[in-house]
GROMACS .gro file of C-alpha atoms in nm:
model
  172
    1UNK     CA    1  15.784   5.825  10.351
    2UNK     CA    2  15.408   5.939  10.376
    3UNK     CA    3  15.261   6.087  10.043
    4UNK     CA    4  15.300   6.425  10.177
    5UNK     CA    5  15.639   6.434  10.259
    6UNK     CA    6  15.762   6.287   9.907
    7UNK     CA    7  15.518   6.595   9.736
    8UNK     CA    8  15.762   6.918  10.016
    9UNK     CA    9  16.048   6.691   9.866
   10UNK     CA   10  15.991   6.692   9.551
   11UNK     CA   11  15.909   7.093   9.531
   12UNK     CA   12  16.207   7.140   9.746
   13UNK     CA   13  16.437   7.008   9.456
   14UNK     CA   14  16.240   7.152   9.217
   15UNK     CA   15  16.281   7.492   9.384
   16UNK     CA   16  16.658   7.437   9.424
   17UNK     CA   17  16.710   7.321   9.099
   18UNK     CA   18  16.537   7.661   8.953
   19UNK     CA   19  16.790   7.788   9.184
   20UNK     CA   20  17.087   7.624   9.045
   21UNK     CA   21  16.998   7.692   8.730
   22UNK     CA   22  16.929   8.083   8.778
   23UNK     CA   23  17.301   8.155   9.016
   24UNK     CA   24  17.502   8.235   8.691
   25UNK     CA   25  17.272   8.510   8.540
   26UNK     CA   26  17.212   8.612   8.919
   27UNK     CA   27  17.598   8.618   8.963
   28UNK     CA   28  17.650   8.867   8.654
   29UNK     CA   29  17.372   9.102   8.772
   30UNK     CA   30  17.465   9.414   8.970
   31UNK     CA   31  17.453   9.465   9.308
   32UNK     CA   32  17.155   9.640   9.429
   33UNK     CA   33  17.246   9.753   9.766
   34UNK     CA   34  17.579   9.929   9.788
   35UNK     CA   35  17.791   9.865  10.058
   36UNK     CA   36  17.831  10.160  10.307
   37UNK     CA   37  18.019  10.228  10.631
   38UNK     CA   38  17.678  10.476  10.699
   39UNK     CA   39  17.420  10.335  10.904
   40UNK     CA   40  17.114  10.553  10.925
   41UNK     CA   41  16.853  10.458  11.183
   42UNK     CA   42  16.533  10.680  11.255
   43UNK     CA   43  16.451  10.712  11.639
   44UNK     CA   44  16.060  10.733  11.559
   45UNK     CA   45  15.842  10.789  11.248
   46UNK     CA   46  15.760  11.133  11.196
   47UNK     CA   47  15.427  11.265  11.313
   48UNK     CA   48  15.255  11.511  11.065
   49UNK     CA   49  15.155  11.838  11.195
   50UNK     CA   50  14.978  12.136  11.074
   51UNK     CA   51  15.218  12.423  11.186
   52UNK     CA   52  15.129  12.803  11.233
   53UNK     CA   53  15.297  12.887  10.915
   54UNK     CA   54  15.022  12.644  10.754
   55UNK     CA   55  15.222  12.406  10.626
   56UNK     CA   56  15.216  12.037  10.720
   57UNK     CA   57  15.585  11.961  10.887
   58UNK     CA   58  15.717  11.608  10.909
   59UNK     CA   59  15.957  11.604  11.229
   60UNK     CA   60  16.170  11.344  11.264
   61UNK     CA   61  16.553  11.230  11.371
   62UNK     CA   62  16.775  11.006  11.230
   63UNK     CA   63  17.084  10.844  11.414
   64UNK     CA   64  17.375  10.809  11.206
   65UNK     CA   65  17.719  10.608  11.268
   66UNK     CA   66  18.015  10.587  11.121
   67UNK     CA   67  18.101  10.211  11.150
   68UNK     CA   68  18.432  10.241  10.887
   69UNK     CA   69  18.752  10.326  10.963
   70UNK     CA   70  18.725  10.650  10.734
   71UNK     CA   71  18.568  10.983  10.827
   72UNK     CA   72  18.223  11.028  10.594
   73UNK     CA   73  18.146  11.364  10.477
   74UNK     CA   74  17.750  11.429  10.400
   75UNK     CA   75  17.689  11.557  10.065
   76UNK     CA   76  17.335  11.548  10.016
   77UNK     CA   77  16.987  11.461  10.170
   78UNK     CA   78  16.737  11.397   9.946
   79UNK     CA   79  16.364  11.262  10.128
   80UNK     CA   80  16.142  11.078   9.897
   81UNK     CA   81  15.803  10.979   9.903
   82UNK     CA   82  15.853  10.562   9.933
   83UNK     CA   83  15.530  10.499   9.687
   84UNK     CA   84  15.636  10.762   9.381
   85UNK     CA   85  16.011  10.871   9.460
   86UNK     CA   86  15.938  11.199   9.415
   87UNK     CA   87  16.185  11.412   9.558
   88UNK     CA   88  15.994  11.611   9.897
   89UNK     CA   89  16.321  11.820   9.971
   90UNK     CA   90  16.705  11.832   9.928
   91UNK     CA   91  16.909  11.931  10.159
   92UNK     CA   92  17.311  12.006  10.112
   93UNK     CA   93  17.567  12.206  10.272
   94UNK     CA   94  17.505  12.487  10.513
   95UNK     CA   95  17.138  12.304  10.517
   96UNK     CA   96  17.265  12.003  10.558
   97UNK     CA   97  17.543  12.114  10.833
   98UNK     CA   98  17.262  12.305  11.021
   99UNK     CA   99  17.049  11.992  11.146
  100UNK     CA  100  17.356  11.762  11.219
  101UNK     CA  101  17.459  11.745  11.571
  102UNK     CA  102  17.754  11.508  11.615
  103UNK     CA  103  17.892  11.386  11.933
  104UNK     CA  104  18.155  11.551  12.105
  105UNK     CA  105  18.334  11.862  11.988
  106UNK     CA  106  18.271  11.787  11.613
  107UNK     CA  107  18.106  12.033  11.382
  108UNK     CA  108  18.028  12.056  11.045
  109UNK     CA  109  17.864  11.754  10.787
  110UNK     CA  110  18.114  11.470  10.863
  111UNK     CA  111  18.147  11.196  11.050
  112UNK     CA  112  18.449  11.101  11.195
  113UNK     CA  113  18.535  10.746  11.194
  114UNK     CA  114  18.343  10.557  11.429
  115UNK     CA  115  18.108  10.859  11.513
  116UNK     CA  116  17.764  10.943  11.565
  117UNK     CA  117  17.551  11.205  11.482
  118UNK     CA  118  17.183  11.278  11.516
  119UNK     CA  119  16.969  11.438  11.194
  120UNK     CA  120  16.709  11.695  11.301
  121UNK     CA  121  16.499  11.649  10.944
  122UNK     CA  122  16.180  11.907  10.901
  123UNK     CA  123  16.007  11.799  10.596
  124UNK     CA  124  15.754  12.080  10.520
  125UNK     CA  125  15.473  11.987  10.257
  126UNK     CA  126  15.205  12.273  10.150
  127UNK     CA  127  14.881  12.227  10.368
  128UNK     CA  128  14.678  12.082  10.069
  129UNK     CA  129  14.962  11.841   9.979
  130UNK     CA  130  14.881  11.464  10.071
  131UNK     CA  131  15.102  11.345  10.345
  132UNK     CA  132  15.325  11.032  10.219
  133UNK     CA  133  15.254  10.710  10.427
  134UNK     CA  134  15.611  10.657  10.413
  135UNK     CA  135  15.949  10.851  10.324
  136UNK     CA  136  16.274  10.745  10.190
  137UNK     CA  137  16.580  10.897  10.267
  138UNK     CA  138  16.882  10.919  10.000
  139UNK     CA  139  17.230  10.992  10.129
  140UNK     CA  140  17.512  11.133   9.893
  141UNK     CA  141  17.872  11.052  10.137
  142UNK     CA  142  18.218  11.111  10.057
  143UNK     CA  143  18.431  10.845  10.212
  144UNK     CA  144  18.805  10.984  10.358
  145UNK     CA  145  19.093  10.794  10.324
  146UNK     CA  146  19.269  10.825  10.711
  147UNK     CA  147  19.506  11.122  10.622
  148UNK     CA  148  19.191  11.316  10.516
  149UNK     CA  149  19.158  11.311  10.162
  150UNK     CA  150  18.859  11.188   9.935
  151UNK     CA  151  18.851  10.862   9.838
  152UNK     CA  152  18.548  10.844   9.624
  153UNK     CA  153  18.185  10.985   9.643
  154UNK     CA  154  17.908  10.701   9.677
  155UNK     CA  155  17.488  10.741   9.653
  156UNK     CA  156  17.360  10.476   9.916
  157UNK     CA  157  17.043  10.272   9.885
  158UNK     CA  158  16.711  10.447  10.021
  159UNK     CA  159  16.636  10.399  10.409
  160UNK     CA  160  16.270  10.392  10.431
  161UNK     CA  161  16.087  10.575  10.756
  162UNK     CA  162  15.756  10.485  10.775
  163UNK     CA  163  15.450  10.787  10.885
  164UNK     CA  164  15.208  10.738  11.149
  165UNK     CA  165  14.896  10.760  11.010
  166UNK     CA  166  14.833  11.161  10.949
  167UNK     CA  167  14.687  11.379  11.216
  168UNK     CA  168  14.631  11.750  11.228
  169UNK     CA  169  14.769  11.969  11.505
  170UNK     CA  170  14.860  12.325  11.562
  171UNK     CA  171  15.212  12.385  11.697
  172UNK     CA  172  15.197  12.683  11.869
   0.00000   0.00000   0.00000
């Protein structure tokens, strides 16, 4: 073995030894990501533009699908700004049920099992307000057992969207 390739060998089981030595403390640590049957996928970043009503609006669409075998009820929407997590708007029931258009006949905030759905978001920020370079969206579900009733209320991890950079238009 060349010099070189003893030094990558010997970091390598230094590296995995660290390793070794850190899977029982990493073992009793929480989860960070909770497991959902919600996948939320954005179609495009959101564009900022300066609206008539002079406010800067953040339009945007989500896809979501229902990949469990339980229908999943939307709670709550909140969007974050990804650098500070503050909270840029909340949206929840007749809100919430207003930008959600689901496939087929369906109506309402939930998913059926195995649906999808598309999120119409319209994130309005005052016109002086800095536009976020990127947002975070927090879901709030309520996962159905089969015959309809709740099986427990979970708060999923973050998606992140990122912005284009910020431009200034006039919708009209």
């Amino acid at each position: 073995m060349t010099q070189s390739s003893l030094a990558f060998t010997g970091r390598l089981l230094t590296v995995v030894a660290m390793l070794a030595a850190a899977a029982p403390v990493l073992a009793e640590s929480p989860a960070l990501e909770i497991v959902s049957a919600l996948v939320a996928t954005p179609i495009a970043p959101p564009n900022p533009v300066l609206g008539a009503d002079a406010r800067r609006h953040l339009v945007h669409e989500i896809v979501l699908w229902d990949i469990g075998g339980s229908a999943i009820a939307l709670k709550k929407i909140e969007v974050l700004d990804a650098n500070g997590d503050a909270i840029l708007t909340t949206l929840e029931d007749e809100a919430l049920a207003k930008i959600l258009r689901l496939t087929g006949a369906g109506k309402g905030p939930a998913l059926p099992a195995g649906g999808l759905g598309v999120l119409f978001m319209d994130v309005t920020l005052a016109e002086d307000v800095m536009v976020p370079r990127a947002l975070k969206h927090r879901f709030q579900i309520a996962v159905s057992k089969p015959e309809g009733k709740p099986d427990r209320t979970r708060l999923s991890r973050p998606a992140q969207i990122d912005l284009k950079p910020s431009t200034s238009r006039t919708t009209r």
